[in-house]
Amino acid sequence: RQPLSSRPLGERLCSAEEATAGGGTYTRHGFICASLAGCLERSTEDGGLPVVSVVRDAESQLLPDVGAVVTCKVCSINSRFAKVHILYVGSTPLKSTFRGTIRREDIRATEKDKVEVYKSFRPGDIVLAKVISLGDAQSNYLLSTAENELGVVVARSEAGVQMVPISWCEMQCPRTHTKDFRKVARVQPQFLQT
């Protein structure tokens, strides 16, 4: 078994006549292709065809998956949804950012028809959310904050000070004492990003 250089997803590795498809590969049009990005390995069984497999590097990209709790930063909002960049999956930082959308109806579990996006999130907020679907071709993940543990964890006031949650729907600036509406997360300690 000699590990070879890293291979991108979908690359043709060799002809299906030369080897057997192992883990991390698939056969298409007579070729063995990589089904994930990682290192190519060949292992030869007794006298048979070599088995070609692709092993994910420890360094390779972790992807947000359905059900995962992610930490994201709000980029923009409108009346229907908030656009975010996903920064962490669980407590693992992502090497590249993924885009996500929190739709108005996925912001909270109750009285969904009364939710207003601008009273829930503002650009720059750090939000805990759960991945509910892998979204569309633009790699746009659909996220939800409908559980009590999910929502805004860090928000800055207009004075630039980190605000303090005072209820599940309000935060207050400790300097100016101005109150702002937010969908506040009741954060469980294991999700806190320091």
PDB file of C-alpha atoms in Angstrom, residues 16-104:
ATOM      1  CA  ALA A  16     -11.593  -0.269 -14.488  1.00  0.00           C
ATOM      2  CA  GLU A  17      -9.712  -3.056 -16.310  1.00  0.00           C
ATOM      3  CA  GLU A  18      -6.487  -2.257 -14.443  1.00  0.00           C
ATOM      4  CA  ALA A  19      -7.848  -2.353 -10.897  1.00  0.00           C
ATOM      5  CA  THR A  20     -10.806  -2.971  -8.609  1.00  0.00           C
ATOM      6  CA  ALA A  21     -12.724  -0.004  -7.146  1.00  0.00           C
ATOM      7  CA  GLY A  22     -12.187   0.219  -3.380  1.00  0.00           C
ATOM      8  CA  GLY A  23     -13.430   2.641  -0.717  1.00  0.00           C
ATOM      9  CA  GLY A  24     -13.846   6.272  -1.720  1.00  0.00           C
ATOM     10  CA  THR A  25     -14.198   5.423  -5.418  1.00  0.00           C
ATOM     11  CA  TYR A  26     -16.855   4.523  -7.982  1.00  0.00           C
ATOM     12  CA  THR A  27     -16.801   3.099 -11.509  1.00  0.00           C
ATOM     13  CA  ARG A  28     -18.138   5.139 -14.414  1.00  0.00           C
ATOM     14  CA  HIS A  29     -17.828   4.613 -18.186  1.00  0.00           C
ATOM     15  CA  GLY A  30     -15.063   2.061 -17.661  1.00  0.00           C
ATOM     16  CA  PHE A  31     -12.999   4.248 -15.327  1.00  0.00           C
ATOM     17  CA  ILE A  32     -12.508   4.257 -11.566  1.00  0.00           C
ATOM     18  CA  CYS A  33     -13.135   7.775 -10.203  1.00  0.00           C
ATOM     19  CA  ALA A  34     -12.610   9.363  -6.788  1.00  0.00           C
ATOM     20  CA  SER A  35     -15.873   9.793  -4.832  1.00  0.00           C
ATOM     21  CA  LEU A  36     -14.153  11.974  -2.219  1.00  0.00           C
ATOM     22  CA  ALA A  37     -11.092  14.188  -2.021  1.00  0.00           C
ATOM     23  CA  GLY A  38      -8.119  12.530  -0.372  1.00  0.00           C
ATOM     24  CA  CYS A  39      -5.066  10.303  -0.889  1.00  0.00           C
ATOM     25  CA  LEU A  40      -4.966   7.541  -3.478  1.00  0.00           C
ATOM     26  CA  GLU A  41      -3.958   4.107  -2.157  1.00  0.00           C
ATOM     27  CA  ARG A  42      -3.288   0.924  -4.111  1.00  0.00           C
ATOM     28  CA  SER A  43      -3.152  -2.435  -2.406  1.00  0.00           C
ATOM     29  CA  THR A  44      -2.458  -5.662  -4.257  1.00  0.00           C
ATOM     30  CA  GLU A  45      -4.215  -8.857  -3.217  1.00  0.00           C
ATOM     31  CA  ASP A  46      -2.639 -12.262  -3.936  1.00  0.00           C
ATOM     32  CA  GLY A  47      -2.221 -12.253  -7.691  1.00  0.00           C
ATOM     33  CA  GLY A  48      -5.493 -10.368  -8.269  1.00  0.00           C
ATOM     34  CA  LEU A  49      -6.068  -6.881  -9.601  1.00  0.00           C
ATOM     35  CA  PRO A  50      -4.842  -4.091  -7.342  1.00  0.00           C
ATOM     36  CA  VAL A  51      -7.557  -2.410  -5.262  1.00  0.00           C
ATOM     37  CA  VAL A  52      -7.638   1.361  -5.709  1.00  0.00           C
ATOM     38  CA  SER A  53      -9.146   3.417  -2.889  1.00  0.00           C
ATOM     39  CA  VAL A  54      -9.191   7.037  -1.821  1.00  0.00           C
ATOM     40  CA  VAL A  55      -8.719   7.785   1.874  1.00  0.00           C
ATOM     41  CA  ARG A  56      -9.857  11.120   3.215  1.00  0.00           C
ATOM     42  CA  ASP A  57      -6.946  13.087   4.646  1.00  0.00           C
ATOM     43  CA  ALA A  58      -7.237  14.106   8.250  1.00  0.00           C
ATOM     44  CA  GLU A  59      -6.712  17.586   6.822  1.00  0.00           C
ATOM     45  CA  SER A  60      -9.575  17.360   4.335  1.00  0.00           C
ATOM     46  CA  GLN A  61     -12.620  19.536   4.503  1.00  0.00           C
ATOM     47  CA  LEU A  62     -15.291  18.782   7.063  1.00  0.00           C
ATOM     48  CA  LEU A  63     -18.722  19.463   5.557  1.00  0.00           C
ATOM     49  CA  PRO A  64     -21.857  20.604   7.353  1.00  0.00           C
ATOM     50  CA  ASP A  65     -24.333  17.702   7.407  1.00  0.00           C
ATOM     51  CA  VAL A  66     -28.087  17.575   8.051  1.00  0.00           C
ATOM     52  CA  GLY A  67     -28.686  17.717  11.810  1.00  0.00           C
ATOM     53  CA  ALA A  68     -25.305  19.307  12.584  1.00  0.00           C
ATOM     54  CA  VAL A  69     -25.207  22.343  14.859  1.00  0.00           C
ATOM     55  CA  VAL A  70     -23.202  25.095  13.178  1.00  0.00           C
ATOM     56  CA  THR A  71     -21.918  28.506  14.211  1.00  0.00           C
ATOM     57  CA  CYS A  72     -22.466  31.146  11.558  1.00  0.00           C
ATOM     58  CA  LYS A  73     -22.207  34.890  11.000  1.00  0.00           C
ATOM     59  CA  VAL A  74     -25.107  36.879   9.568  1.00  0.00           C
ATOM     60  CA  CYS A  75     -24.114  38.700   6.351  1.00  0.00           C
ATOM     61  CA  SER A  76     -27.401  40.217   5.205  1.00  0.00           C
ATOM     62  CA  ILE A  77     -31.104  40.136   5.991  1.00  0.00           C
ATOM     63  CA  ASN A  78     -34.342  40.877   4.179  1.00  0.00           C
ATOM     64  CA  SER A  79     -38.002  40.357   5.023  1.00  0.00           C
ATOM     65  CA  ARG A  80     -37.930  36.650   4.040  1.00  0.00           C
ATOM     66  CA  PHE A  81     -34.588  35.300   5.251  1.00  0.00           C
ATOM     67  CA  ALA A  82     -31.130  35.917   6.697  1.00  0.00           C
ATOM     68  CA  LYS A  83     -28.015  35.038   4.685  1.00  0.00           C
ATOM     69  CA  VAL A  84     -25.133  33.652   6.742  1.00  0.00           C
ATOM     70  CA  HIS A  85     -21.600  32.288   6.416  1.00  0.00           C
ATOM     71  CA  ILE A  86     -21.044  29.007   8.265  1.00  0.00           C
ATOM     72  CA  LEU A  87     -17.818  29.200  10.312  1.00  0.00           C
ATOM     73  CA  TYR A  88     -17.868  26.103  12.564  1.00  0.00           C
ATOM     74  CA  VAL A  89     -19.456  22.657  12.499  1.00  0.00           C
ATOM     75  CA  GLY A  90     -19.855  21.747  16.172  1.00  0.00           C
ATOM     76  CA  SER A  91     -16.595  23.054  17.625  1.00  0.00           C
ATOM     77  CA  THR A  92     -14.487  22.443  14.486  1.00  0.00           C
ATOM     78  CA  PRO A  93     -13.558  25.537  12.448  1.00  0.00           C
ATOM     79  CA  LEU A  94     -14.125  25.199   8.698  1.00  0.00           C
ATOM     80  CA  LYS A  95     -11.247  25.871   6.325  1.00  0.00           C
ATOM     81  CA  SER A  96     -13.526  27.571   3.819  1.00  0.00           C
ATOM     82  CA  THR A  97     -16.828  29.289   4.461  1.00  0.00           C
ATOM     83  CA  PHE A  98     -20.124  27.844   3.312  1.00  0.00           C
ATOM     84  CA  ARG A  99     -23.179  29.954   2.644  1.00  0.00           C
ATOM     85  CA  GLY A 100     -26.405  29.319   4.491  1.00  0.00           C
ATOM     86  CA  THR A 101     -29.917  30.710   4.635  1.00  0.00           C
ATOM     87  CA  ILE A 102     -32.237  30.945   7.636  1.00  0.00           C
ATOM     88  CA  ARG A 103     -35.758  31.386   6.267  1.00  0.00           C
ATOM     89  CA  ARG A 104     -38.339  33.392   8.202  1.00  0.00           C
TER      90      ARG A 104
END
